mmCIF file of C-alpha atoms in Angstrom:
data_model
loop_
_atom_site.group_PDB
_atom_site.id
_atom_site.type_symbol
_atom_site.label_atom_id
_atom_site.label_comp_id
_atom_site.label_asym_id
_atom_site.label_seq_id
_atom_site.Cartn_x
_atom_site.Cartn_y
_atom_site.Cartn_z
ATOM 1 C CA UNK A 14 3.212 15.021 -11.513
ATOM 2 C CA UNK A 15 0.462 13.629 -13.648
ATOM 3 C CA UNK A 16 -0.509 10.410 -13.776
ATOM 4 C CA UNK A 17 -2.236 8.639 -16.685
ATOM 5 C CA UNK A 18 -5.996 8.059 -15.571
ATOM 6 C CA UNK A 19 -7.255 4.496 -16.413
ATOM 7 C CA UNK A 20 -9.548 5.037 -19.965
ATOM 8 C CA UNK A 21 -12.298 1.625 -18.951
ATOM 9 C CA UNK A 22 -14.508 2.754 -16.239
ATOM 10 C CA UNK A 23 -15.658 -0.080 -13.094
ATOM 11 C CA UNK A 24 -18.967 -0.489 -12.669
ATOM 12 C CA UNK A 25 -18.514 -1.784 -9.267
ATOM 13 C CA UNK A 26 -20.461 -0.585 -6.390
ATOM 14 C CA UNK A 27 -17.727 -1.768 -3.919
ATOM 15 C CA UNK A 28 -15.315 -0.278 -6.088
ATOM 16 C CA UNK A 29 -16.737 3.043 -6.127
ATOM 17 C CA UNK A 30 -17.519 3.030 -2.055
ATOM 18 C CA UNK A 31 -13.957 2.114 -1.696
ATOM 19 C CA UNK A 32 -12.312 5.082 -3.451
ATOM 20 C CA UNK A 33 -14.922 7.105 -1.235
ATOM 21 C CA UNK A 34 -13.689 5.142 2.055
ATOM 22 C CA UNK A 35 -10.023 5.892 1.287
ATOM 23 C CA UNK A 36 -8.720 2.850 -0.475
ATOM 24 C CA UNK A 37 -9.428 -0.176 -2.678
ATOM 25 C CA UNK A 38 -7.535 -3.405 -4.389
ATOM 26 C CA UNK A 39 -5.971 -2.731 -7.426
ATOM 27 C CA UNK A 40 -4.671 -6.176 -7.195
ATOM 28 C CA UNK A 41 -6.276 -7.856 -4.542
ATOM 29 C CA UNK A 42 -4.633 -10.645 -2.347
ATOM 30 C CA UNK A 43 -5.095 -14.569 -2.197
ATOM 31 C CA UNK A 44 -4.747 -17.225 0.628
ATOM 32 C CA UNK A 45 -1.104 -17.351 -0.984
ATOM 33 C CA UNK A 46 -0.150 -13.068 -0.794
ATOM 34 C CA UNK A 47 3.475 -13.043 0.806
ATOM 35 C CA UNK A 48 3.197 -9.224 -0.301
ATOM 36 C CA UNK A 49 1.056 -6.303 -0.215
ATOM 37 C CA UNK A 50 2.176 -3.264 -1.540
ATOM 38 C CA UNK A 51 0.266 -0.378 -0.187
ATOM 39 C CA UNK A 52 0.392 3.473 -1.692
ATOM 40 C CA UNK A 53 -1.043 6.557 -1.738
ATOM 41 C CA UNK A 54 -0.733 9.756 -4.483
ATOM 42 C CA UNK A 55 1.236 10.115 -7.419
ATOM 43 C CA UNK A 56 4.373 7.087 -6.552
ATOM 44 C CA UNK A 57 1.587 4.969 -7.889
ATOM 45 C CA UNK A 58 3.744 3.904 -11.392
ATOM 46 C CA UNK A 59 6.486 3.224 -8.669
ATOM 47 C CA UNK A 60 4.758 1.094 -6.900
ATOM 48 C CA UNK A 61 2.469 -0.847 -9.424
ATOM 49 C CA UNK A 62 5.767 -1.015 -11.095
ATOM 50 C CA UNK A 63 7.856 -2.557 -8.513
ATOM 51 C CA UNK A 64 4.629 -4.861 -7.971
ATOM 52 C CA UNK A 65 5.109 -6.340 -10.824
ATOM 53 C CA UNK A 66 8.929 -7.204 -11.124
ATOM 54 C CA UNK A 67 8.126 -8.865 -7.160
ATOM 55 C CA UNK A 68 5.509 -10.832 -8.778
ATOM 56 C CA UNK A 69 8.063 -12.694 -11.106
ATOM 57 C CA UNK A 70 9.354 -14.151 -8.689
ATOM 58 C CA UNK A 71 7.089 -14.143 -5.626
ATOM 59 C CA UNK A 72 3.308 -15.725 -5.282
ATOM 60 C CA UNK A 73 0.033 -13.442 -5.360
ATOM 61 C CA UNK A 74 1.758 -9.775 -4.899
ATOM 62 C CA UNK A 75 -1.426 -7.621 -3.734
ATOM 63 C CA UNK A 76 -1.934 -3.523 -4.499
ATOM 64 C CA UNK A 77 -3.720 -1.422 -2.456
ATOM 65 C CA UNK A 78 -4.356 1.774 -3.842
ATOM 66 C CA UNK A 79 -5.242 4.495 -0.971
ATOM 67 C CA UNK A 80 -7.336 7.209 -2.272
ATOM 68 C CA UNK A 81 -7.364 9.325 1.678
ATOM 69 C CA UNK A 82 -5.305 7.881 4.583
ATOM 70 C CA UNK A 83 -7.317 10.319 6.223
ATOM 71 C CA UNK A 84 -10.619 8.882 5.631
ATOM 72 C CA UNK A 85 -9.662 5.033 6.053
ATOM 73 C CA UNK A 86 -7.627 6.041 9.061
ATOM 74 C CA UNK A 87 -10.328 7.741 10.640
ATOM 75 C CA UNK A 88 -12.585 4.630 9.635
ATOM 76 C CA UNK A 89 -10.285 2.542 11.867
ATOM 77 C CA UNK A 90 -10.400 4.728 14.798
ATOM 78 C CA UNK A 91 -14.142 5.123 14.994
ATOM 79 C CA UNK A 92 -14.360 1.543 14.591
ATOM 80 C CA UNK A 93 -12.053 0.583 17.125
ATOM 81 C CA UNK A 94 -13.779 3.004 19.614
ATOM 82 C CA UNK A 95 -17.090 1.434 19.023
ATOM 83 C CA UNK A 96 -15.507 -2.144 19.634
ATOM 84 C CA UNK A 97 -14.294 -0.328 23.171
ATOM 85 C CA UNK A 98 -17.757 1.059 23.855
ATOM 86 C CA UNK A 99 -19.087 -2.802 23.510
ATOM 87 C CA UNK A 100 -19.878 -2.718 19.670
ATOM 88 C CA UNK A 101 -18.061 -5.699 18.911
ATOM 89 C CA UNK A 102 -18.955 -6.515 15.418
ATOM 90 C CA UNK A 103 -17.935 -3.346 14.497
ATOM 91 C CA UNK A 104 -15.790 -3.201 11.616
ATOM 92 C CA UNK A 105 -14.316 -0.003 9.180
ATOM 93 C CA UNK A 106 -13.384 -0.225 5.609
ATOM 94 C CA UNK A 107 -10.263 -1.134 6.512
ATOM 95 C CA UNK A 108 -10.891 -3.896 8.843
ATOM 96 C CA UNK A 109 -12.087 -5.535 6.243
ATOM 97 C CA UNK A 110 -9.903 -5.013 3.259
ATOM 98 C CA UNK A 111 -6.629 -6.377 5.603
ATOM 99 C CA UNK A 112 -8.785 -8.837 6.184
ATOM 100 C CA UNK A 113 -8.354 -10.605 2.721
ATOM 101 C CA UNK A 114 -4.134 -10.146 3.706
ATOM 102 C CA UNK A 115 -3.158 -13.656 4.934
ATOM 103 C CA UNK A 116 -1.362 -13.131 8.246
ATOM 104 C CA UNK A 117 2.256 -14.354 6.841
ATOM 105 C CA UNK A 118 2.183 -11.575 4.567
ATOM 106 C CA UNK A 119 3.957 -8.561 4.701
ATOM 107 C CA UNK A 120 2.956 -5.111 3.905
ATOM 108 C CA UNK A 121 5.054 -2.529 2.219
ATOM 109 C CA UNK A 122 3.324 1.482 2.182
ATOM 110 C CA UNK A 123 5.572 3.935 0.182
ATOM 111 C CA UNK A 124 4.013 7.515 -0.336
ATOM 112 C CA UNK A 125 5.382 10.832 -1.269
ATOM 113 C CA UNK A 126 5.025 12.143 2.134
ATOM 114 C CA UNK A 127 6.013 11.347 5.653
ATOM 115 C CA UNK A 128 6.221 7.126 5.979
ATOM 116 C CA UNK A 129 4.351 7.806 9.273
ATOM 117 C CA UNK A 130 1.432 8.505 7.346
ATOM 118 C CA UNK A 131 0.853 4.881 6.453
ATOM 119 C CA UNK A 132 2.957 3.402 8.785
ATOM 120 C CA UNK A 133 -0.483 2.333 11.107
ATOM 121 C CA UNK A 134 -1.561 0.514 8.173
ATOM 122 C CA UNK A 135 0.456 -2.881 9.863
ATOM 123 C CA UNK A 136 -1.080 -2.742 13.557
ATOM 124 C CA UNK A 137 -4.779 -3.040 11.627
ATOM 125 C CA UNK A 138 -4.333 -7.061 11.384
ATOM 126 C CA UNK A 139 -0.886 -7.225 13.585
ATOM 127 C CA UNK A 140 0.919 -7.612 9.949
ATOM 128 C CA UNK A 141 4.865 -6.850 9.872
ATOM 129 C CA UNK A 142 5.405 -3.677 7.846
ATOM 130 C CA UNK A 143 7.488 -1.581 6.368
ATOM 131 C CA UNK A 144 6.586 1.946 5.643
ATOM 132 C CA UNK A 145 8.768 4.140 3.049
ATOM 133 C CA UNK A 146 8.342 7.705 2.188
ATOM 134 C CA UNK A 147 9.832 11.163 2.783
ATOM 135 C CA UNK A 148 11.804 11.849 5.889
ATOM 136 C CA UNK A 149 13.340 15.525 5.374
ATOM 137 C CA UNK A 150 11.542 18.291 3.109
ATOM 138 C CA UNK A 151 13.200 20.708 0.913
ATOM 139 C CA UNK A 152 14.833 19.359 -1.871
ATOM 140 C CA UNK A 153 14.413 20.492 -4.810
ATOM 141 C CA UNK A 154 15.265 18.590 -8.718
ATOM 142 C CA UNK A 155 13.640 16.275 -11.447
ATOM 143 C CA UNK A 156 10.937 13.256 -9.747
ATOM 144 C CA UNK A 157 12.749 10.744 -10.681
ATOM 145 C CA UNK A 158 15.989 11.651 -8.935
ATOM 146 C CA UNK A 159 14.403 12.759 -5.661
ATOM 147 C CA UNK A 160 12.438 9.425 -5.591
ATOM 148 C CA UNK A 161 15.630 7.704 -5.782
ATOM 149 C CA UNK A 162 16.855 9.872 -3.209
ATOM 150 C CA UNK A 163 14.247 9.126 -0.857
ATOM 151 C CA UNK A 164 13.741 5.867 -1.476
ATOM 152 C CA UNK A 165 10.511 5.712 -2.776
ATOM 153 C CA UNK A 166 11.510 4.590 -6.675
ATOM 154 C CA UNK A 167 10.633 1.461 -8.101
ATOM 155 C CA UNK A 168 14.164 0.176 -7.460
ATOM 156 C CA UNK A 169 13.682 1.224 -3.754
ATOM 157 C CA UNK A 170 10.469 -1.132 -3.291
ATOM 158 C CA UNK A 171 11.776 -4.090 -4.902
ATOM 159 C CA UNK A 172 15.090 -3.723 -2.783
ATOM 160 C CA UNK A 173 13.391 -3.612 0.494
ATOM 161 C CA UNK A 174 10.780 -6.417 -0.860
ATOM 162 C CA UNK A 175 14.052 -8.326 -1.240
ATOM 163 C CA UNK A 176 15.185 -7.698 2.452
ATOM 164 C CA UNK A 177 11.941 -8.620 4.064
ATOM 165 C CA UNK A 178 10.530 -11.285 2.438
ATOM 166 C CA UNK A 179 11.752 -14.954 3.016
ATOM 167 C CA UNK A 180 13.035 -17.215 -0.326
ATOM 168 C CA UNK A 181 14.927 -16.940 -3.353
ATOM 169 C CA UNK A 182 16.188 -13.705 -4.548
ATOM 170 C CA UNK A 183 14.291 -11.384 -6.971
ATOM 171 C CA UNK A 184 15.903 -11.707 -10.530
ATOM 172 C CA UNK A 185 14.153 -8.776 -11.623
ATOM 173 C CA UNK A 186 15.999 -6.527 -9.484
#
C-alpha cells in the first residue's frame, strides 16, 4: 500500500543516522510518556493515527518509527555481546533511544508481520509491552478489512492502549 511521503525534508544529522540504524522518534517521549507506540512498514497511518486519539486523553504519547528491525535488532545484540565481553559502556542505537522512555511507560509495537518481530523491543529497558501484528498468513481482501481482522487497525491500538494503560477511559475510542 502506499503511503504519502512527508513533502519538508529534516536536516538533522541524528535524524538521518537514525533511519540508517533502523528507527527514529517521530514523536519523541518526555519524563511524563505513559505510551510509546512503536511500528514498522506501511500500518504507519494506523498507528500515528491511533497515537493521536490516545493523546487526547493521555500525557506525552511517543512514536517510534522503525525503518529495519533488522538493523536496530542486530544493534542490540552486538551491543549486548560487547557489554558480556567487558565493554561496559557499550551502547546500540537502541539502547539509547528507550532510553528517553520513562520506565512507567508502556510500549505498544504493531507491524504488518509476525508481532514477534518487535516483540524484543520491551526486554531493551525491562518496559511492559505489548506487541500486535499478524499471527496466520493467507488471507486475502481490501487493507482495511484485514487490518481489522488482525488487529492491527487504528481501532485495534487504541483498544489495547485502553486495556493496558492505568486511568480514565479514552473518549476518543
Amino acid at each position: 500500500r502506499p503511503l504519502e511521503q512527508p513533502v519538508s525534508r529534516r536536516d538533522d544529522p541524528a535524524f538521518h543516522q537514525g533511519v540508517i540504524d533502523g528507527a527514529y522518534w517521530w514523536r519523541a517521549p518526555t519524563p511524563n510518556t505513559e505510551f510509546v507506540i512503536a511500528y514498522q512498514g506501511c500500518v504507519a497511518t494506523e498507528a500515528i493515527d491511533a497515537a493521536g486519539r490516545i493523546a487526547n486523553d493521555r500525557r506525552d504519547v511517543a512514536v517510534l518509527a522503525l525503518t529495519s528491525a533488522d538493523r536496530l535488532g542486530a544493534g542490540w545484540f552486538a551491543a549486548q555481546r560487547a557489554r558480556r565481553r567487558g565493554h561496559n559502556d557499550a551502547a546500540s542505537h537502541v539502547d539509547r533511544l528507550m532510553d528517553q522512555v520513562p520506565s512507567h511507560a508502556t510500549i505498544l509495537s504493531v507491524t504488518d508481520g509476525h508481532p514477534a518481530t518487535l516483540a524484543w523491543l520491551g526486554a531493551v529497558k525491562g518496559h511492559r509491552h505489548i506487541p500486535l501484528g499478524v499471527e496466520h498468513f493467507g488471507q486475502t481482501g481490501r487493507v482495511k478489512d484485514l487490518y481489522r481482522h488482525f488487529g492491527i487497525d487504528s481501532d485495534a491500538i487504541v483498544s489495547a492502549a485502553e486495556r493496558f494503560v492505568s486511568g480514565r477511559r479514552i473518549s476518543s475510542f
